[in-house]
Coordinates of C-alpha atoms and ligand atoms in Angstrom, one line a residue:
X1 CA 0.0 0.0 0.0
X2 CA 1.7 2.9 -1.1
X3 CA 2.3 5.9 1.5
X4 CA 1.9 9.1 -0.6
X5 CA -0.9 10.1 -2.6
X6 CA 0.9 11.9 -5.7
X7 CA -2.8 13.3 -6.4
X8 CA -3.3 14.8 -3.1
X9 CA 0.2 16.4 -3.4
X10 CA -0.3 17.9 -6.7
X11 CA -3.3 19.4 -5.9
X12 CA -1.4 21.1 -2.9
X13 CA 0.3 23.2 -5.5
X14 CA -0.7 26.6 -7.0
X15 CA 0.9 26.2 -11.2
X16 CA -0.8 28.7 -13.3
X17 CA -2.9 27.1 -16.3
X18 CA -1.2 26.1 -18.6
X19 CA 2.5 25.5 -17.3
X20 CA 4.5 22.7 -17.3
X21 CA 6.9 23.5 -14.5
X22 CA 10.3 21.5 -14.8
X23 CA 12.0 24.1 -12.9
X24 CA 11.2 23.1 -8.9
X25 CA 15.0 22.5 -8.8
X26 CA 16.0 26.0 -8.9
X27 CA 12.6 27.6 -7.1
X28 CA 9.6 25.7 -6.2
X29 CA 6.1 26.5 -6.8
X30 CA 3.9 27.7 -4.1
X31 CA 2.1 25.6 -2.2
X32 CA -1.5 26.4 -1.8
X33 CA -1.3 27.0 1.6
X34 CA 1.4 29.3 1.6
X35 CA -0.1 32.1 1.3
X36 CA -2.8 31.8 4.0
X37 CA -0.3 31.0 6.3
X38 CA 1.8 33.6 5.9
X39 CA -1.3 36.2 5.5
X40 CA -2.2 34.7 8.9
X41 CA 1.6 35.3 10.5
X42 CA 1.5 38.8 9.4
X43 CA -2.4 39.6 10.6
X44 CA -2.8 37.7 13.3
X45 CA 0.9 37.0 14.8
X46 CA 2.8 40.3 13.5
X47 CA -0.1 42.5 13.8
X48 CA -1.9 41.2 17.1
X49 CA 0.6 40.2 18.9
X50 CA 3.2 42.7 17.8
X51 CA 6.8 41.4 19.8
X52 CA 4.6 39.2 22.0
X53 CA 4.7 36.6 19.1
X54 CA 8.1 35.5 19.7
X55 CA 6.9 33.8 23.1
X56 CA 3.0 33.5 22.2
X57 CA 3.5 32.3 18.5
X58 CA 6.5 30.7 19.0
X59 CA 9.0 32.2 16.7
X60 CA 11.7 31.7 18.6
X61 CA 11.4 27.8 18.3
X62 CA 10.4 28.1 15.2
X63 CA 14.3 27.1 13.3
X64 CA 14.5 23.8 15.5
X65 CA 10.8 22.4 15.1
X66 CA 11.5 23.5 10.7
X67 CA 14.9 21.8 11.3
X68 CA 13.5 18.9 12.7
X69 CA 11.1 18.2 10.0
X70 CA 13.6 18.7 7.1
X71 CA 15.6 16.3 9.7
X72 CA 13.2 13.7 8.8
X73 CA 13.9 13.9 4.8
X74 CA 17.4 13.8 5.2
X75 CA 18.3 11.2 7.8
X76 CA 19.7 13.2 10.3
X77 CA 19.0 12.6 14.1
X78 CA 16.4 14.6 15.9
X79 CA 17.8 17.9 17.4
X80 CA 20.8 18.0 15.1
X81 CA 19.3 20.4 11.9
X82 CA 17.8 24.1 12.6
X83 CA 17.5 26.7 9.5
X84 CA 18.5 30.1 8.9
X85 CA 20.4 32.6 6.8
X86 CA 20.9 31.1 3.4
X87 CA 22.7 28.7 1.9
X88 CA 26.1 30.2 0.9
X89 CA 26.5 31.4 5.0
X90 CA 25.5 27.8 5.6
X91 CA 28.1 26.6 3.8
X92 CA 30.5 28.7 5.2
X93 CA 29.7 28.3 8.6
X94 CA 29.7 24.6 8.6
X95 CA 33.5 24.7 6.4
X96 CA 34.8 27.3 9.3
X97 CA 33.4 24.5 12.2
X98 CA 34.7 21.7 10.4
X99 CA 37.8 23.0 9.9
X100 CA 38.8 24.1 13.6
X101 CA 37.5 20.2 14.0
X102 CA 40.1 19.0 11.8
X103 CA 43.7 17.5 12.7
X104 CA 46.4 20.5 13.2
X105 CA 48.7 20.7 10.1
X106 CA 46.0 19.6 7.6
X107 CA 45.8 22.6 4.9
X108 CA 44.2 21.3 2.0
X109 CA 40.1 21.9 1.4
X110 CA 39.0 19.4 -1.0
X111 CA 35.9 19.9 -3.6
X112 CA 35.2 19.3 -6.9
X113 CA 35.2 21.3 -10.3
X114 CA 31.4 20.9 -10.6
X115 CA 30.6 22.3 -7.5
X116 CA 28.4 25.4 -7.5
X117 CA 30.6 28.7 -7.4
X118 CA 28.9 30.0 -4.5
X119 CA 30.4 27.0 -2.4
X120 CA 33.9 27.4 -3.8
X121 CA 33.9 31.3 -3.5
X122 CA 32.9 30.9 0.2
X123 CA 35.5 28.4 0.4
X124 CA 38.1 30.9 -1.1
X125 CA 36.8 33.9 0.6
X126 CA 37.1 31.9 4.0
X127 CA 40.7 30.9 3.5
X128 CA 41.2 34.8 2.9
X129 CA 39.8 35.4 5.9
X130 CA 42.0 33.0 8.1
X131 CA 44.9 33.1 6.4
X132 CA 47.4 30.1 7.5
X133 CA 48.3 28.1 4.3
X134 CA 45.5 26.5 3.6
X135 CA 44.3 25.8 0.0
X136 CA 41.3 24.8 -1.9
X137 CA 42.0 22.1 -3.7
X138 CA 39.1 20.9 -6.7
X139 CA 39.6 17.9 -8.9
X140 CA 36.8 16.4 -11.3
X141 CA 34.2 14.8 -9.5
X142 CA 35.5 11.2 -10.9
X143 CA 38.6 11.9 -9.1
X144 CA 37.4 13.0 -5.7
X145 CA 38.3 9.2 -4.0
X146 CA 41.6 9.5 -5.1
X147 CA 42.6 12.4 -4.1
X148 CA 41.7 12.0 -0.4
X149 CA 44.5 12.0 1.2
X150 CA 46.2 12.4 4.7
X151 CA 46.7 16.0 3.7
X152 CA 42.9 16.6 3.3
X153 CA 41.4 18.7 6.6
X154 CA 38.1 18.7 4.8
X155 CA 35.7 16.9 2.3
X156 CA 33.6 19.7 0.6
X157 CA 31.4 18.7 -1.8
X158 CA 27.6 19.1 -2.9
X159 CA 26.1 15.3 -3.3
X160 CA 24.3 16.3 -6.7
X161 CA 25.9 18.4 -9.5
X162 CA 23.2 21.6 -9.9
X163 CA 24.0 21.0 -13.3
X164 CA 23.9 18.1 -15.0
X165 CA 22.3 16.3 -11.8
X166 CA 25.8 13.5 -11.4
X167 CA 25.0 11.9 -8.3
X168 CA 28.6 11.5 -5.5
X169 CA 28.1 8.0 -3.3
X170 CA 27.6 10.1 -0.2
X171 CA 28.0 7.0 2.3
X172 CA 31.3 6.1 0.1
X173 CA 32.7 9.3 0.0
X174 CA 32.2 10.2 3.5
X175 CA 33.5 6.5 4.9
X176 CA 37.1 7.2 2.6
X177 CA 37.1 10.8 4.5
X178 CA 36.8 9.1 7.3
X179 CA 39.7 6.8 6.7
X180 CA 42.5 8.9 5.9
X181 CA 41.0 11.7 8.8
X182 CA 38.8 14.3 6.8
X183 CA 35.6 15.8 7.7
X184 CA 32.8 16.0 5.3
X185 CA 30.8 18.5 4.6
X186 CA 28.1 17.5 2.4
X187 CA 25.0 20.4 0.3
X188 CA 22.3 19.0 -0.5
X189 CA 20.7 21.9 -2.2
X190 CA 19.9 19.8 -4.7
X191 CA 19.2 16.2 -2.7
X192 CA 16.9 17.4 0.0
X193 CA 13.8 16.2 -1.1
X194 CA 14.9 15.0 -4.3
X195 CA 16.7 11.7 -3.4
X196 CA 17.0 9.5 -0.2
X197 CA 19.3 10.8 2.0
X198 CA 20.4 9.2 5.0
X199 CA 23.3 11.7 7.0
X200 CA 23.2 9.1 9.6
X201 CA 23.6 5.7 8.0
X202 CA 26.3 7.9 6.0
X203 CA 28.1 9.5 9.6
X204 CA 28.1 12.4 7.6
X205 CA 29.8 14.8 9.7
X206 CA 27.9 18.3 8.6
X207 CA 25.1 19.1 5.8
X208 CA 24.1 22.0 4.7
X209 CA 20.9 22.8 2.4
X210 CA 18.1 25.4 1.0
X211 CA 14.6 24.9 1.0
X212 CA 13.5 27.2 -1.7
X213 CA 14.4 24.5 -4.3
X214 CA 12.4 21.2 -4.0
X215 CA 11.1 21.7 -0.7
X216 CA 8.9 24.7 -2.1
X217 CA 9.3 27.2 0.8
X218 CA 9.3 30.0 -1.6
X219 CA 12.5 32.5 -3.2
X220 CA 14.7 33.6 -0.2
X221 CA 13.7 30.6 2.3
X222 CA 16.3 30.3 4.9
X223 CA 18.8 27.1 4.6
X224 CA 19.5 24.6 7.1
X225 CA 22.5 23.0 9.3
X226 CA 22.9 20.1 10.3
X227 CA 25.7 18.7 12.8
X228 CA 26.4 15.5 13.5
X229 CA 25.6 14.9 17.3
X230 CA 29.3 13.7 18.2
X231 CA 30.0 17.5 16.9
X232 CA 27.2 19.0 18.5
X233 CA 28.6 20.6 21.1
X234 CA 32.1 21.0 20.5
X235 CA 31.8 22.5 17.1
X236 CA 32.4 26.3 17.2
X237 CA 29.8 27.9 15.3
X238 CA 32.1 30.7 13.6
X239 CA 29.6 32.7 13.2
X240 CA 29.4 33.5 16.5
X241 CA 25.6 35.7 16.8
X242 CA 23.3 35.9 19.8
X243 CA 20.7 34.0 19.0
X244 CA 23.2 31.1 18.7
X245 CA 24.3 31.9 22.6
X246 CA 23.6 30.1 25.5
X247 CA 21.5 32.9 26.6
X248 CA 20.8 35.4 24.3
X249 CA 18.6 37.4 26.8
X250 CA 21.5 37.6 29.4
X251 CA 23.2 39.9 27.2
X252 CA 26.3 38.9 28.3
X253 CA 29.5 40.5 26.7
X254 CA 31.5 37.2 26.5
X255 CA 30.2 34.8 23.5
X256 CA 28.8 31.6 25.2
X257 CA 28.0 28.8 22.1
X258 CA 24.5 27.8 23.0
X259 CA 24.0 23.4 23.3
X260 CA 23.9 21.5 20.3
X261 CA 22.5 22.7 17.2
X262 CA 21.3 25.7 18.9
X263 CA 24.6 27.3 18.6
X264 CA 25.0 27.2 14.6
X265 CA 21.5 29.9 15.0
X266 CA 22.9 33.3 14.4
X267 CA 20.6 36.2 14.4
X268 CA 17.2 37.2 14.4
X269 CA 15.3 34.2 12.1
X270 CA 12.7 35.5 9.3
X271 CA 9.6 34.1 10.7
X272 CA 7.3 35.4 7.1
X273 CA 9.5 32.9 5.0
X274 CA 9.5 30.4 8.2
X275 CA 5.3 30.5 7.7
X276 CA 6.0 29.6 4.1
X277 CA 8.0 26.8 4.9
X278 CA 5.7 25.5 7.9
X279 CA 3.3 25.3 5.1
X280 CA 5.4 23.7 2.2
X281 CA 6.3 21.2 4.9
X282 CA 3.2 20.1 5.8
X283 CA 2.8 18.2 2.6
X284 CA 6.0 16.6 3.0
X285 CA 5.1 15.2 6.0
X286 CA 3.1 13.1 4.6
X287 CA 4.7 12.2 2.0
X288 CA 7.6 9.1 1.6
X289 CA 10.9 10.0 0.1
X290 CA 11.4 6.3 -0.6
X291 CA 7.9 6.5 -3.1
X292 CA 8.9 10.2 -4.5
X293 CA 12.3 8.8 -5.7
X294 CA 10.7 5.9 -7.6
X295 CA 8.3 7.9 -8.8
X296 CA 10.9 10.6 -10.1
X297 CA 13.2 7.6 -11.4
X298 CA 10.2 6.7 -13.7
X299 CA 9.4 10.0 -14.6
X300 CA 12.8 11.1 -15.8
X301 CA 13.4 7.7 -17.5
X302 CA 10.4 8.7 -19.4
X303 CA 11.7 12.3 -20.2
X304 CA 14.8 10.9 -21.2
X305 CA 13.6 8.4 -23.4
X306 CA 11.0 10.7 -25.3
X307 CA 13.2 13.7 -25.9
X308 CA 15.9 10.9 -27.3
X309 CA 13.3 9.1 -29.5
X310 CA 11.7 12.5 -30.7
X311 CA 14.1 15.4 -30.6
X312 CA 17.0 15.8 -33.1
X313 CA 20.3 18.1 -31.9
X314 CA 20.7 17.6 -28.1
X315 CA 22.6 15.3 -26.2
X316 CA 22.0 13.7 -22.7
X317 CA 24.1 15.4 -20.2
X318 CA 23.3 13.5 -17.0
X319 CA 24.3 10.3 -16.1
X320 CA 22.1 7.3 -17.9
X321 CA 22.3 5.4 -15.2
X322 CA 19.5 6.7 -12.9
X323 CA 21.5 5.5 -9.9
X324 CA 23.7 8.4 -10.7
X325 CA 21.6 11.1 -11.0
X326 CA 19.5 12.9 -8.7
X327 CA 16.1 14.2 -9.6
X328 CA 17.2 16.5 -12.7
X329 CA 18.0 16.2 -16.3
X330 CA 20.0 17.9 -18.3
X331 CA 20.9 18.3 -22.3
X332 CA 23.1 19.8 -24.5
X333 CA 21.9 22.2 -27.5
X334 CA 24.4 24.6 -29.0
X335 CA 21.6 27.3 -28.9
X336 CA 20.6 25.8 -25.6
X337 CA 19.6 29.4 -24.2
X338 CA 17.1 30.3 -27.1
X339 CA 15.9 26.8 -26.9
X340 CA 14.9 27.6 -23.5
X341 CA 13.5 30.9 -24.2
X342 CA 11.3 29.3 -26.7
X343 CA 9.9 26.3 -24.0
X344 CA 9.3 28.7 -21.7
X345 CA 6.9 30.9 -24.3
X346 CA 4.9 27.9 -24.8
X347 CA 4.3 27.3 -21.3
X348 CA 7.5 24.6 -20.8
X349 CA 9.4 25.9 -17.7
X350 CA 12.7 24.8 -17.3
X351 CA 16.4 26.4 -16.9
X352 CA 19.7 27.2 -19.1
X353 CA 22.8 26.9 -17.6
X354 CA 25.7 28.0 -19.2
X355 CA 27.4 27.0 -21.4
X356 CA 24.8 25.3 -23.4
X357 CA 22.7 23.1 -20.5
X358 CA 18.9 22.8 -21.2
X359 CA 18.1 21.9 -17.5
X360 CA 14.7 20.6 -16.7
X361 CA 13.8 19.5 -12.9
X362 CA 11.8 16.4 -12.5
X363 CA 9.9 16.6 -9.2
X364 CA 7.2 13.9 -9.1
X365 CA 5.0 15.8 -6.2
X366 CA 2.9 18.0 -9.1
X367 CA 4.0 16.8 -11.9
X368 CA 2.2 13.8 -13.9
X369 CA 3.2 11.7 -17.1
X370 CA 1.4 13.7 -19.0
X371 CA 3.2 16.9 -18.2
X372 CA 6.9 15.0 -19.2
X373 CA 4.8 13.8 -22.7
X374 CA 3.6 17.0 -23.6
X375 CA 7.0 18.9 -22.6
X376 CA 8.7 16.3 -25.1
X377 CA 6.0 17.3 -27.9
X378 CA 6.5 21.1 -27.1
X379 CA 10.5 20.5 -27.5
X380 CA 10.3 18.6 -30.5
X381 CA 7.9 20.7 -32.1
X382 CA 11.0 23.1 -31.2
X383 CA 13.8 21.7 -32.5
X384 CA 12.2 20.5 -35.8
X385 CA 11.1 23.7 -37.0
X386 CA 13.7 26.0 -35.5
X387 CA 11.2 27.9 -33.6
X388 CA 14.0 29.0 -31.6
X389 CA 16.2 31.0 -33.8
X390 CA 14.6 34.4 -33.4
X391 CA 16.8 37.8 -32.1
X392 CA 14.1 38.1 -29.0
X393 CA 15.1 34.1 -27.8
X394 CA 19.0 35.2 -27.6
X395 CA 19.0 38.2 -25.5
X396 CA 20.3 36.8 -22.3
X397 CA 18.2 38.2 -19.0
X398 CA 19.9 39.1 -15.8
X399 CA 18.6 35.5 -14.1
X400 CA 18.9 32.2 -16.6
Ligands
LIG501 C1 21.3 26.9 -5.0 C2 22.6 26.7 -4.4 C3 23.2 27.7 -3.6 C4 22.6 29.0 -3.4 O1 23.0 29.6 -2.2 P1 22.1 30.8 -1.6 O2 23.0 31.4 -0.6 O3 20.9 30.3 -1.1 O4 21.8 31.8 -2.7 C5 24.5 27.4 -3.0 N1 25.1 26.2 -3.3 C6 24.5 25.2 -4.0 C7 25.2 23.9 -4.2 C8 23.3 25.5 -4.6 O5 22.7 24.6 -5.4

């Protein structure tokens, strides 16, 4: 008896008519309940109870209980995830801990060429800050095993490539780190609620992730942290603000790190977006990542397999092998960004990334077979007829 009801979840979801939406990998769309909720934070909490709400409503706890249930879709251990800030602070955050964690005399930060720039910029700008000799080292992601070595202080990487959706062996990775004395620090920006993930069964050491991307808590939803609990309270948060103190409301001039997970909080949290993401939770709660990964296996494999059957001029650039990927497909197209342009004028939502990526998001809670089979008509339709090659498809907007 299957757990999740892929009818009840797409009805969840506000799409306007007429849109196919294979973008939910860059910004999910909103869930229907969204905007109640946060009309009611604003009117009822905001304006009611004006400062009150931080006891009445509970906005203070509000990171930790979020934490928790975003806990539950990645494997982590109750207690050990809380949100806030976004993900590139995240990142940084969770690099700065893991490296005071690391074994004195280890320099080298280890990542991978396909990582997303913001991770490695943070990584760099980090290094700037601290100075020491410490270098960020990034090798292609096929080369990442073998270049763990006794040098390494920490494993940086993000489990599934934002572009072409190449899937890293998290449990592997992280056991090898282990071995030669690396920490891990694992994004899954693009895994949570896109593939099984399971920090614990992995001993993943730190994980850092949005939620404005599959788990549809709308554009500029805080991130999350999450440490693992032999961590929890020795890590030192780095960023070190009050609301990550032991007592924030002692106003005591000496930094304190607050227990556990508390301590990676760092200021004031933004409860609006936090009602968003209450609400865009509440239908992943009932739903069973196990059931949404088969379901977005068989929905890709049929993507794949019509655009390959029916579409002349692109080429597959994900991994065939579903095991590889995560829940995102990409191809190649030499005029890849007026390709898109053209999609998304007929309704076809997807993504360009450069240099020539059409990137299209598979994300089995609203969408339906019919949606992938009428994309792949749309696309062919495309591509046969060259209804891309006009000026106004090639002039490149500030967001792709
Ligand atoms: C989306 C994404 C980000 C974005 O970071 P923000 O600070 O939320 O803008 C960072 N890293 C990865 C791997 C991403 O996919």
């Amino acid at each position: 008896m299957p757990k999740t009801d892929f009818t009840w979840t797409r009805e969840q979801f506000h799409l306007p008519d007429g849109v196919i939406y294979l973008d939910g990998n860059s910004l999910g769309p909103l869930p229907q309940a969204a905007a109640a909720r946060v009309a009611q934070t604003v009117t009822d909490e905001w304006g009611e109870m004006l400062i009150t709400g931080w006891n009445k409503a509970g906005w203070m706890a509000a990171p930790k209980s979020l934490g928790d249930r975003i806990g539950r879709l990645i494997g982590a251990a109750p207690g050990t995830t809380v949100i806030g800030d976004t993900l590139s602070i995240k990142v940084y955050q969770a690099l700065a801990a893991a490296l005071r964690l690391a074994e004195p005399g280890r320099r080298i930060i280890l990542s991978d060429s396909g990582n997303f720039p913001s991770d490695l910029y943070m990584a760099s700008g980090l290094i700037d800050t601290i100075g020491g000799d410490y270098e960020l080292r990034t090798v292609a992601p096929e080369d990442v095993s073998e270049a763990l070595t006794d040098e390494v202080a920490v494993l940086m990487l993000t489990q599934v490539d934002y572009r072409t959706g190449r899937r890293h062996d998290m449990a592997e990775l992280t056991a090898k780190a282990h071995a030669v004395g690396a920490l891990t620090v694992w994004d899954l920006a693009h895994s949570a609620g896109a593939i099984e993930v399971d920090l614990t069964g992995a001993d993943a050491d730190f994980a850092v992730g949005c939620t404005y991307k599959y788990l549809n808590a709308g554009p500029g939803a805080p991130a999350f942290i999450t440490v693992a609990p032999r961590y929890a309270d020795i890590a030192q948060p780095a960023l070190a603000g009050w609301l990550g103190h032991d007592a924030p409301f002692a106003f005591e001039h000496a930094y304190r790190p607050g227990a556990g997970i508390d301590r990676m909080r760092v200021g004031t949290p933004p409860i609006l977006q936090c009602a968003a993401l209450d609400a865009a939770l509440d239908i992943w709660d009932r739903v069973d990542m196990a059931e949404v990964r088969a379901r977005s296996v068989a929905l890709s494999e049929r993507f794949i397999a019509g655009v390959e059957a029916r579409c002349s001029d692109v080429t597959l650039n994900s991994p065939r092998d579903p095991a590889m990927r995560g829940s995102q497909v990409a191809f190649r197209h030499p005029e890849a960004y007026a390709v898109m342009q053209a999609l998304i004028d007929r309704g076809v939502i997807g993504d360009f990334r450069a240099p020539d990526n059409l990137r299209f998001g598979i994300t089995p809670l609203y969408l339906s077979e019919d949606d992938i089979d009428r994309a792949v008509t749309i696309l062919a339709d495309i591509l046969d007829n060259r209804l891309w090659d006009r000026d106004a498809y090639k002039q490149r907007a500030a967001v792709t």
